[in-house]
């Protein structure tokens, strides 16, 4: 939910899902935003088993969830991320592609002769430019809205309660892992955002409310 940096939040009961006992509060509290965003992004480009999908910020909060759901469907995933995250990505069935100079060439090499079928951007407009040549309806971004409008890419962020129940089941069953990069008490929210703004975290940064 939005406006969640508080000790109490009013929310319609229909928007709530019971926390499975096997999930920690940190993981359960992270699930809605990352899971719903990942679910909507994947649905927007409709990846099929055997297709190749490139994902930027693949080890971030949304990206780490998204790539696991894609590989779980039999999709071949190219994960753009820091080289520090290569081992984690490989462990989850993702082909790591380090960002930096020469990224386009590394993506093309990793994609192979079949090329890239869809591109999901979770970082910024510079990555959307790497997707040129892919059909616009198979390019999705959650952040670069202006650039998306210019090239006709998708910006779908819609989700529903049924999707949330599916996401809860995925995590509760162990099919998807939500890495917790760090936790902060509520009175250190500024420190949490300072770490978030570095844009190098793997998984989620969580505020712990007493």
mmCIF file of C-alpha atoms in Angstrom, residues 16 24 26 45 67 75 108 135 145 152 157 161 178-179 184 186:
data_model
loop_
_atom_site.group_PDB
_atom_site.id
_atom_site.type_symbol
_atom_site.label_atom_id
_atom_site.label_comp_id
_atom_site.label_asym_id
_atom_site.label_seq_id
_atom_site.Cartn_x
_atom_site.Cartn_y
_atom_site.Cartn_z
ATOM 1 C CA UNK A 16 -5.840 -7.152 2.685
ATOM 2 C CA UNK A 24 8.467 -12.959 8.076
ATOM 3 C CA UNK A 26 9.798 -8.047 6.519
ATOM 4 C CA UNK A 45 4.859 -8.128 -22.453
ATOM 5 C CA UNK A 67 13.255 -12.568 -12.927
ATOM 6 C CA UNK A 75 11.440 -17.895 -20.017
ATOM 7 C CA UNK A 108 23.541 -9.084 -28.103
ATOM 8 C CA UNK A 135 8.236 -4.435 -31.050
ATOM 9 C CA UNK A 145 7.271 7.223 -18.840
ATOM 10 C CA UNK A 152 5.314 3.592 -27.981
ATOM 11 C CA UNK A 157 1.088 -1.025 -13.737
ATOM 12 C CA UNK A 161 -6.387 -8.787 -5.464
ATOM 13 C CA UNK A 178 12.403 -11.886 -1.734
ATOM 14 C CA UNK A 179 15.915 -10.814 -0.704
ATOM 15 C CA UNK A 184 15.786 0.184 9.391
ATOM 16 C CA UNK A 186 11.006 3.904 11.430
#
